[in-house]
Backbone as CSV, one residue per row, in Angstrom:
resi,resn,N_x,N_y,N_z,CA_x,CA_y,CA_z,C_x,C_y,C_z
1,UNK,0.855,-1.171,0.000,0.000,0.000,0.000,0.899,1.232,0.000
2,UNK,0.703,2.113,-0.960,1.517,3.320,-1.076,0.990,4.436,-0.183
3,UNK,1.911,5.200,0.367,1.550,6.334,1.199,0.888,7.418,0.352
4,UNK,-0.297,7.889,0.760,-0.933,8.978,0.011,-0.020,10.195,-0.082
5,UNK,-0.005,10.811,-1.259,0.903,11.935,-1.513,0.120,13.170,-1.934
6,UNK,-0.925,13.477,-1.174,-1.720,14.668,-1.455,-2.380,15.149,-0.169
7,UNK,-2.694,16.423,-0.145,-3.461,17.006,0.947,-4.860,17.216,0.395
8,UNK,-5.846,16.654,1.093,-7.239,16.728,0.636,-8.089,17.388,1.719
9,UNK,-9.278,17.806,1.340,-10.190,18.388,2.319,-10.631,17.311,3.320
10,UNK,-11.066,17.737,4.486,-11.477,16.811,5.537,-12.517,15.826,5.014
11,UNK,-12.357,14.582,5.398,-13.268,13.521,4.986,-13.946,12.949,6.235
12,UNK,-15.270,13.025,6.322,-15.962,12.527,7.517,-15.827,11.017,7.713
13,UNK,-15.271,10.307,6.742,-15.028,8.869,6.915,-13.801,8.597,7.775
14,UNK,-12.933,9.575,7.975,-11.693,9.330,8.704,-11.914,8.772,10.116
15,UNK,-12.856,9.292,10.906,-13.080,8.664,12.218,-13.530,7.203,12.098
16,UNK,-14.286,6.890,11.047,-14.710,5.507,10.832,-13.514,4.626,10.479
17,UNK,-12.584,5.155,9.686,-11.376,4.408,9.352,-10.556,4.133,10.615
18,UNK,-10.460,5.157,11.479,-9.765,4.966,12.755,-10.395,3.805,13.518
19,UNK,-11.723,3.794,13.599,-12.424,2.740,14.334,-12.150,1.369,13.724
20,UNK,-12.130,1.279,12.407,-11.842,-0.001,11.747,-10.438,-0.483,12.092
21,UNK,-9.461,0.415,12.031,-8.084,0.032,12.348,-7.982,-0.375,13.812
22,UNK,-8.590,0.425,14.679,-8.566,0.134,16.113,-9.179,-1.234,16.390
23,UNK,-10.287,-1.530,15.760,-10.961,-2.811,15.954,-10.052,-3.977,15.559
24,UNK,-9.290,-3.801,14.496,-8.364,-4.858,14.060,-7.198,-5.034,15.039
25,UNK,-6.835,-3.971,15.750,-5.741,-4.042,16.724,-6.159,-4.705,18.035
26,UNK,-7.421,-4.527,18.405,-7.879,-4.943,19.744,-7.515,-6.374,20.131
27,UNK,-7.687,-7.371,19.265,-7.358,-8.738,19.703,-5.888,-8.917,20.086
28,UNK,-5.021,-8.116,19.524,-3.590,-8.256,19.797,-3.158,-7.515,21.061
29,UNK,-3.996,-6.619,21.527,-3.621,-5.784,22.673,-4.373,-6.140,23.946
30,UNK,-5.167,-7.216,23.907,-5.912,-7.607,25.098,-4.948,-7.896,26.238
31,UNK,-5.381,-7.595,27.424,-4.624,-7.782,28.658,-3.368,-6.925,28.755
32,UNK,-3.172,-6.053,27.794,-2.062,-5.098,27.852,-2.672,-3.761,28.269
33,UNK,-2.189,-3.158,29.356,-2.768,-1.866,29.731,-2.460,-0.826,28.651
34,UNK,-3.491,-0.254,28.089,-3.301,0.696,26.983,-4.623,1.389,26.664
35,UNK,-4.512,2.383,25.815,-5.658,2.952,25.115,-5.151,3.344,23.739
36,UNK,-6.040,3.448,22.773,-5.655,3.818,21.418,-6.329,5.141,21.107
37,UNK,-5.522,6.122,20.686,-6.042,7.459,20.394,-5.852,7.801,18.928
38,UNK,-6.851,8.471,18.374,-6.764,9.014,17.013,-6.101,10.378,17.147
39,UNK,-4.928,10.518,16.562,-4.173,11.771,16.605,-3.865,12.181,15.173
40,UNK,-3.148,13.263,15.006,-2.806,13.712,13.661,-3.951,14.472,13.013
41,UNK,-3.701,14.952,11.830,-4.639,15.852,11.155,-5.987,15.225,10.857
42,UNK,-6.029,13.919,10.592,-7.321,13.297,10.283,-8.227,13.206,11.507
43,UNK,-7.688,13.497,12.680,-8.493,13.477,13.909,-9.121,14.834,14.212
44,UNK,-8.905,15.807,13.326,-9.392,17.175,13.550,-10.483,17.493,12.522
45,UNK,-11.752,17.483,12.938,-12.820,17.797,11.988,-12.584,19.150,11.306
46,UNK,-12.728,19.140,9.979,-12.581,20.365,9.199,-11.179,20.655,8.717
47,UNK,-10.184,19.865,9.137,-8.798,20.138,8.764,-8.416,19.366,7.504
48,UNK,-7.891,20.072,6.513,-7.340,19.409,5.335,-6.141,18.571,5.774
49,UNK,-5.947,17.422,5.121,-4.897,16.509,5.568,-4.537,15.518,4.480
50,UNK,-3.404,14.860,4.680,-3.119,13.668,3.903,-4.083,12.607,4.444
51,UNK,-4.684,11.782,3.608,-5.630,10.781,4.105,-4.914,9.594,4.761
52,UNK,-4.211,9.918,5.839,-3.445,8.933,6.598,-3.909,9.029,8.045
53,UNK,-4.403,7.925,8.582,-4.869,7.897,9.966,-3.661,7.690,10.874
54,UNK,-3.484,8.554,11.866,-2.420,8.405,12.858,-3.031,7.876,14.145
55,UNK,-2.445,6.807,14.670,-2.920,6.208,15.912,-1.775,6.110,16.903
56,UNK,-2.060,6.477,18.145,-1.128,6.257,19.248,-1.676,5.129,20.108
57,UNK,-0.880,4.076,20.293,-1.161,3.093,21.321,-0.463,3.639,22.555
58,UNK,-1.247,4.074,23.525,-0.725,4.750,24.711,-0.636,3.738,25.851
59,UNK,0.576,3.523,26.340,0.800,2.591,27.438,1.180,3.382,28.689
60,UNK,0.943,2.804,29.881,1.157,3.584,31.105,2.601,3.832,31.493
61,UNK,3.537,2.994,31.017,4.932,3.170,31.410,5.850,2.525,30.376
62,UNK,7.117,2.921,30.434,8.108,2.435,29.469,8.294,0.926,29.549
63,UNK,8.057,0.328,30.713,8.268,-1.115,30.815,7.204,-1.923,30.063
64,UNK,6.130,-1.282,29.616,5.087,-1.960,28.835,5.383,-1.882,27.333
65,UNK,6.265,-0.973,26.934,6.563,-0.761,25.505,7.036,-2.042,24.814
66,UNK,7.994,-2.817,25.379,8.422,-4.038,24.675,7.279,-5.021,24.413
67,UNK,6.369,-5.172,25.360,5.228,-6.078,25.152,4.320,-5.547,24.047
68,UNK,4.129,-4.225,24.005,3.308,-3.641,22.944,3.956,-3.871,21.581
69,UNK,5.251,-3.691,21.498,5.976,-3.925,20.239,5.809,-5.377,19.800
70,UNK,5.955,-6.285,20.740,5.828,-7.720,20.438,4.422,-8.059,19.944
71,UNK,3.420,-7.514,20.571,2.035,-7.812,20.171,1.700,-7.204,18.813
72,UNK,2.209,-6.022,18.549,1.955,-5.411,17.239,2.688,-6.171,16.138
73,UNK,3.860,-6.722,16.456,4.563,-7.572,15.483,3.722,-8.807,15.168
74,UNK,3.066,-9.362,16.169,2.192,-10.520,15.943,1.006,-10.155,15.054
75,UNK,0.629,-8.876,15.047,-0.459,-8.397,14.194,0.024,-8.087,12.776
76,UNK,1.321,-8.256,12.531,1.861,-8.034,11.197,2.583,-6.715,11.005
77,UNK,2.639,-5.886,12.042,3.359,-4.614,11.950,4.856,-4.868,12.125
78,UNK,5.669,-4.065,11.448,7.124,-4.160,11.590,7.623,-2.935,12.353
79,UNK,8.285,-3.182,13.469,8.810,-2.104,14.307,9.922,-1.380,13.562
80,UNK,9.858,-0.047,13.539,10.860,0.759,12.829,11.621,1.698,13.757
81,UNK,11.575,1.438,15.061,12.282,2.295,16.006,11.565,3.630,16.175
82,UNK,12.298,4.608,16.700,11.659,5.898,16.989,11.699,6.875,15.816
83,UNK,12.372,6.532,14.739,12.480,7.384,13.556,12.902,8.814,13.906
84,UNK,13.779,8.910,14.892,14.329,10.209,15.268,13.481,11.015,16.239
85,UNK,12.381,10.454,16.713,11.547,11.165,17.693,11.522,10.326,18.968
86,UNK,12.282,10.779,19.951,12.384,10.047,21.211,11.011,9.868,21.846
87,UNK,10.782,8.677,22.364,9.534,8.406,23.072,8.392,7.979,22.181
88,UNK,8.669,7.769,20.904,7.618,7.360,19.961,8.150,6.204,19.133
89,UNK,7.598,5.021,19.319,7.997,3.843,18.547,7.057,3.720,17.355
90,UNK,7.634,3.670,16.146,6.848,3.661,14.911,6.805,2.258,14.307
91,UNK,5.794,2.031,13.475,5.587,0.722,12.856,5.216,0.862,11.391
92,UNK,5.730,-0.061,10.586,5.325,-0.168,9.184,4.045,-0.987,9.122
93,UNK,3.238,-0.712,8.123,1.944,-1.370,7.971,2.063,-2.877,7.763
94,UNK,1.065,-3.615,8.249,1.007,-5.040,7.906,0.527,-5.196,6.465
95,UNK,0.799,-6.324,5.847,0.387,-6.520,4.449,-1.126,-6.425,4.231
96,UNK,-1.907,-6.723,5.248,-3.369,-6.724,5.096,-4.033,-5.451,5.648
97,UNK,-3.307,-4.357,5.705,-3.861,-3.104,6.243,-5.111,-2.696,5.467
98,UNK,-6.132,-2.263,6.211,-7.380,-1.861,5.560,-7.356,-0.413,5.100
99,UNK,-6.611,0.427,5.771,-6.457,1.840,5.395,-5.012,2.219,5.671
100,UNK,-4.499,3.157,4.876,-3.144,3.610,5.133,-3.142,4.341,6.469
101,UNK,-2.177,4.004,7.332,-2.102,4.655,8.640,-0.683,4.610,9.188
102,UNK,-0.471,5.486,10.166,0.769,5.500,10.934,0.413,5.030,12.336
103,UNK,1.168,4.086,12.837,0.909,3.535,14.158,2.133,3.761,15.028
104,UNK,1.893,4.280,16.226,2.967,4.571,17.171,2.605,4.002,18.536
105,UNK,3.631,3.636,19.297,3.474,3.323,20.715,4.151,4.458,21.469
106,UNK,3.419,5.035,22.421,3.942,6.120,23.249,3.587,5.843,24.706
107,UNK,4.367,6.408,25.601,4.079,6.310,27.029,3.183,7.482,27.405
108,UNK,2.157,7.184,28.147,1.187,8.180,28.572,1.876,9.412,29.164
109,UNK,1.639,10.567,28.545,2.155,11.825,29.055,3.570,12.171,28.656
110,UNK,4.274,11.284,27.922,5.629,11.680,27.514,5.538,12.773,26.449
111,UNK,6.678,13.350,26.072,6.655,14.485,25.148,6.009,14.130,23.808
112,UNK,6.335,12.975,23.253,5.745,12.582,21.959,4.224,12.498,22.068
113,UNK,3.741,11.900,23.138,2.295,11.791,23.343,1.669,13.170,23.569
114,UNK,2.271,13.957,24.439,1.754,15.307,24.716,1.674,16.132,23.441
115,UNK,2.728,16.094,22.624,2.732,16.886,21.394,1.579,16.482,20.479
116,UNK,1.350,15.174,20.326,0.239,14.715,19.483,-1.096,15.238,20.010
117,UNK,-1.318,15.096,21.304,-2.610,15.461,21.894,-2.798,16.973,21.946
118,UNK,-1.755,17.702,22.333,-1.879,19.160,22.404,-2.192,19.761,21.037
119,UNK,-1.479,19.313,20.008,-1.747,19.839,18.669,-3.158,19.481,18.220
120,UNK,-3.536,18.217,18.369,-4.880,17.779,17.978,-5.955,18.602,18.683
121,UNK,-5.870,18.680,19.990,-6.917,19.362,20.755,-6.955,20.856,20.467
122,UNK,-5.783,21.465,20.280,-5.745,22.885,19.952,-6.405,23.144,18.601
123,UNK,-6.066,22.334,17.611,-6.641,22.542,16.278,-8.138,22.241,16.242
124,UNK,-8.601,21.361,17.110,-10.039,21.086,17.183,-10.820,22.295,17.696
125,UNK,-10.180,23.126,18.511,-10.904,24.229,19.147,-10.539,25.610,18.615
126,UNK,-9.504,25.710,17.771,-9.059,27.018,17.300,-9.139,27.068,15.773
127,UNK,-10.225,27.627,15.269,-10.477,27.647,13.822,-9.407,28.418,13.055
128,UNK,-8.929,29.520,13.608,-7.927,30.325,12.902,-6.627,29.544,12.729
129,UNK,-6.164,28.897,13.794,-4.936,28.110,13.693,-5.146,26.870,12.832
130,UNK,-6.338,26.290,12.889,-6.651,25.144,12.036,-6.512,25.532,10.564
131,UNK,-7.019,26.718,10.197,-6.922,27.168,8.808,-5.488,27.535,8.442
132,UNK,-4.748,28.141,9.367,-3.327,28.442,9.111,-2.559,27.165,8.801
133,UNK,-2.804,26.160,9.604,-2.109,24.893,9.424,-2.518,24.230,8.101
134,UNK,-3.800,24.237,7.802,-4.276,23.661,6.539,-3.650,24.382,5.349
135,UNK,-3.602,25.696,5.417,-3.019,26.472,4.318,-1.543,26.140,4.140
136,UNK,-0.827,26.016,5.245,0.597,25.665,5.162,0.770,24.292,4.508
137,UNK,-0.055,23.342,4.888,0.032,22.005,4.299,-0.315,22.025,2.813
138,UNK,-1.295,22.812,2.428,-1.631,22.928,0.997,-0.468,23.524,0.206
139,UNK,0.168,24.561,0.778,1.318,25.201,0.117,2.459,24.218,-0.112
140,UNK,2.635,23.295,0.806,3.767,22.366,0.767,3.432,21.030,0.108
141,UNK,2.199,20.813,-0.246,1.746,19.500,-0.735,2.561,18.994,-1.920
142,UNK,3.064,19.898,-2.750,3.853,19.475,-3.912,5.067,18.643,-3.497
143,UNK,5.571,18.858,-2.277,6.737,18.126,-1.793,6.433,16.657,-1.476
144,UNK,5.170,16.334,-1.281,4.821,14.972,-0.905,5.214,13.948,-1.965
145,UNK,5.258,14.375,-3.204,5.602,13.448,-4.289,7.112,13.357,-4.528
146,UNK,7.854,14.352,-4.065,9.282,14.383,-4.393,10.208,14.360,-3.181
147,UNK,9.759,14.925,-2.058,10.644,15.048,-0.899,9.818,15.138,0.379
148,UNK,9.279,13.988,0.792,8.410,13.945,1.982,9.108,14.488,3.237
149,UNK,10.392,14.177,3.488,11.044,14.770,4.660,11.057,16.305,4.611
150,UNK,11.205,16.884,3.425,11.173,18.340,3.304,9.783,18.877,3.654
151,UNK,8.743,18.147,3.288,7.376,18.531,3.649,7.241,18.586,5.169
152,UNK,7.681,17.533,5.829,7.587,17.461,7.292,8.403,18.585,7.929
153,UNK,9.623,18.784,7.461,10.482,19.837,8.011,9.879,21.224,7.807
154,UNK,9.326,21.463,6.621,8.812,22.795,6.294,7.592,23.170,7.110
155,UNK,6.817,22.212,7.536,5.664,22.555,8.375,6.004,22.477,9.862
156,UNK,7.220,21.994,10.164,7.622,21.790,11.550,7.628,23.039,12.408
157,UNK,8.069,24.159,11.872,8.117,25.394,12.665,6.717,25.814,13.103
158,UNK,5.750,25.706,12.210,4.372,26.057,12.574,3.824,25.080,13.606
159,UNK,4.113,23.798,13.440,3.669,22.803,14.422,4.227,23.146,15.798
160,UNK,5.520,23.445,15.862,6.140,23.796,17.150,5.519,25.059,17.734
161,UNK,5.259,26.048,16.892,4.615,27.288,17.354,3.234,26.999,17.940
162,UNK,2.464,26.169,17.252,1.109,25.860,17.719,1.139,25.086,19.032
163,UNK,2.032,24.122,19.133,2.144,23.353,20.378,2.573,24.259,21.527
164,UNK,3.538,25.138,21.259,4.042,26.039,22.302,2.978,27.035,22.759
165,UNK,1.990,27.300,21.914,0.954,28.266,22.272,-0.072,27.700,23.258
166,UNK,-0.031,26.389,23.485,-1.010,25.741,24.354,-0.406,25.551,25.735
167,UNK,-1.036,26.090,26.768,-0.507,25.872,28.122,-0.526,24.387,28.464
168,UNK,0.543,23.892,29.071,0.603,22.479,29.441,-0.498,22.092,30.409
169,UNK,-1.055,23.074,31.120,-2.162,22.768,32.025,-3.345,22.198,31.282
170,UNK,-3.420,22.461,29.976,-4.536,21.939,29.185,-4.332,20.465,28.849
171,UNK,-3.124,19.941,29.103,-2.885,18.542,28.755,-3.532,17.659,29.793
172,UNK,-4.428,16.828,29.322,-5.064,15.836,30.208,-5.088,14.529,29.455
173,UNK,-4.156,13.690,29.780,-4.051,12.391,29.082,-5.192,11.482,29.468
């Protein structure tokens, strides 16, 4: 399955896709303390995005991470390490993936988890910043076909600005 290389208008099916992916994960995560959160742009109603569902498997502590990695491997995911973001373990899709998605394991409340939740929640409640972010992604969309890391880097400053604008007191995992 190829990674989508376009920014599209919000699709109301995205929460349903999240639910489908989550449902497929559940049998592999039973008896493991966790919750699964829809994060990323597709979790923000009204936000233009790449049609890629981002999911965080949130575990209570670092000592649960190896078990989560092992169980996701049994589900067909391939562990790819932190991909340069400390505290976030990334996975490649299984061959039978139903929708293109990014799957991460994070520890509840760590920086990687906080950043995902703070950005998501801020964009859900702040229409002006949601539109600023959408516009930036539209401007950079041409990079998705030729230089995806440049796309991520180019929107990074705005992401950091938006996260920094949210008081940490608003973080409630």
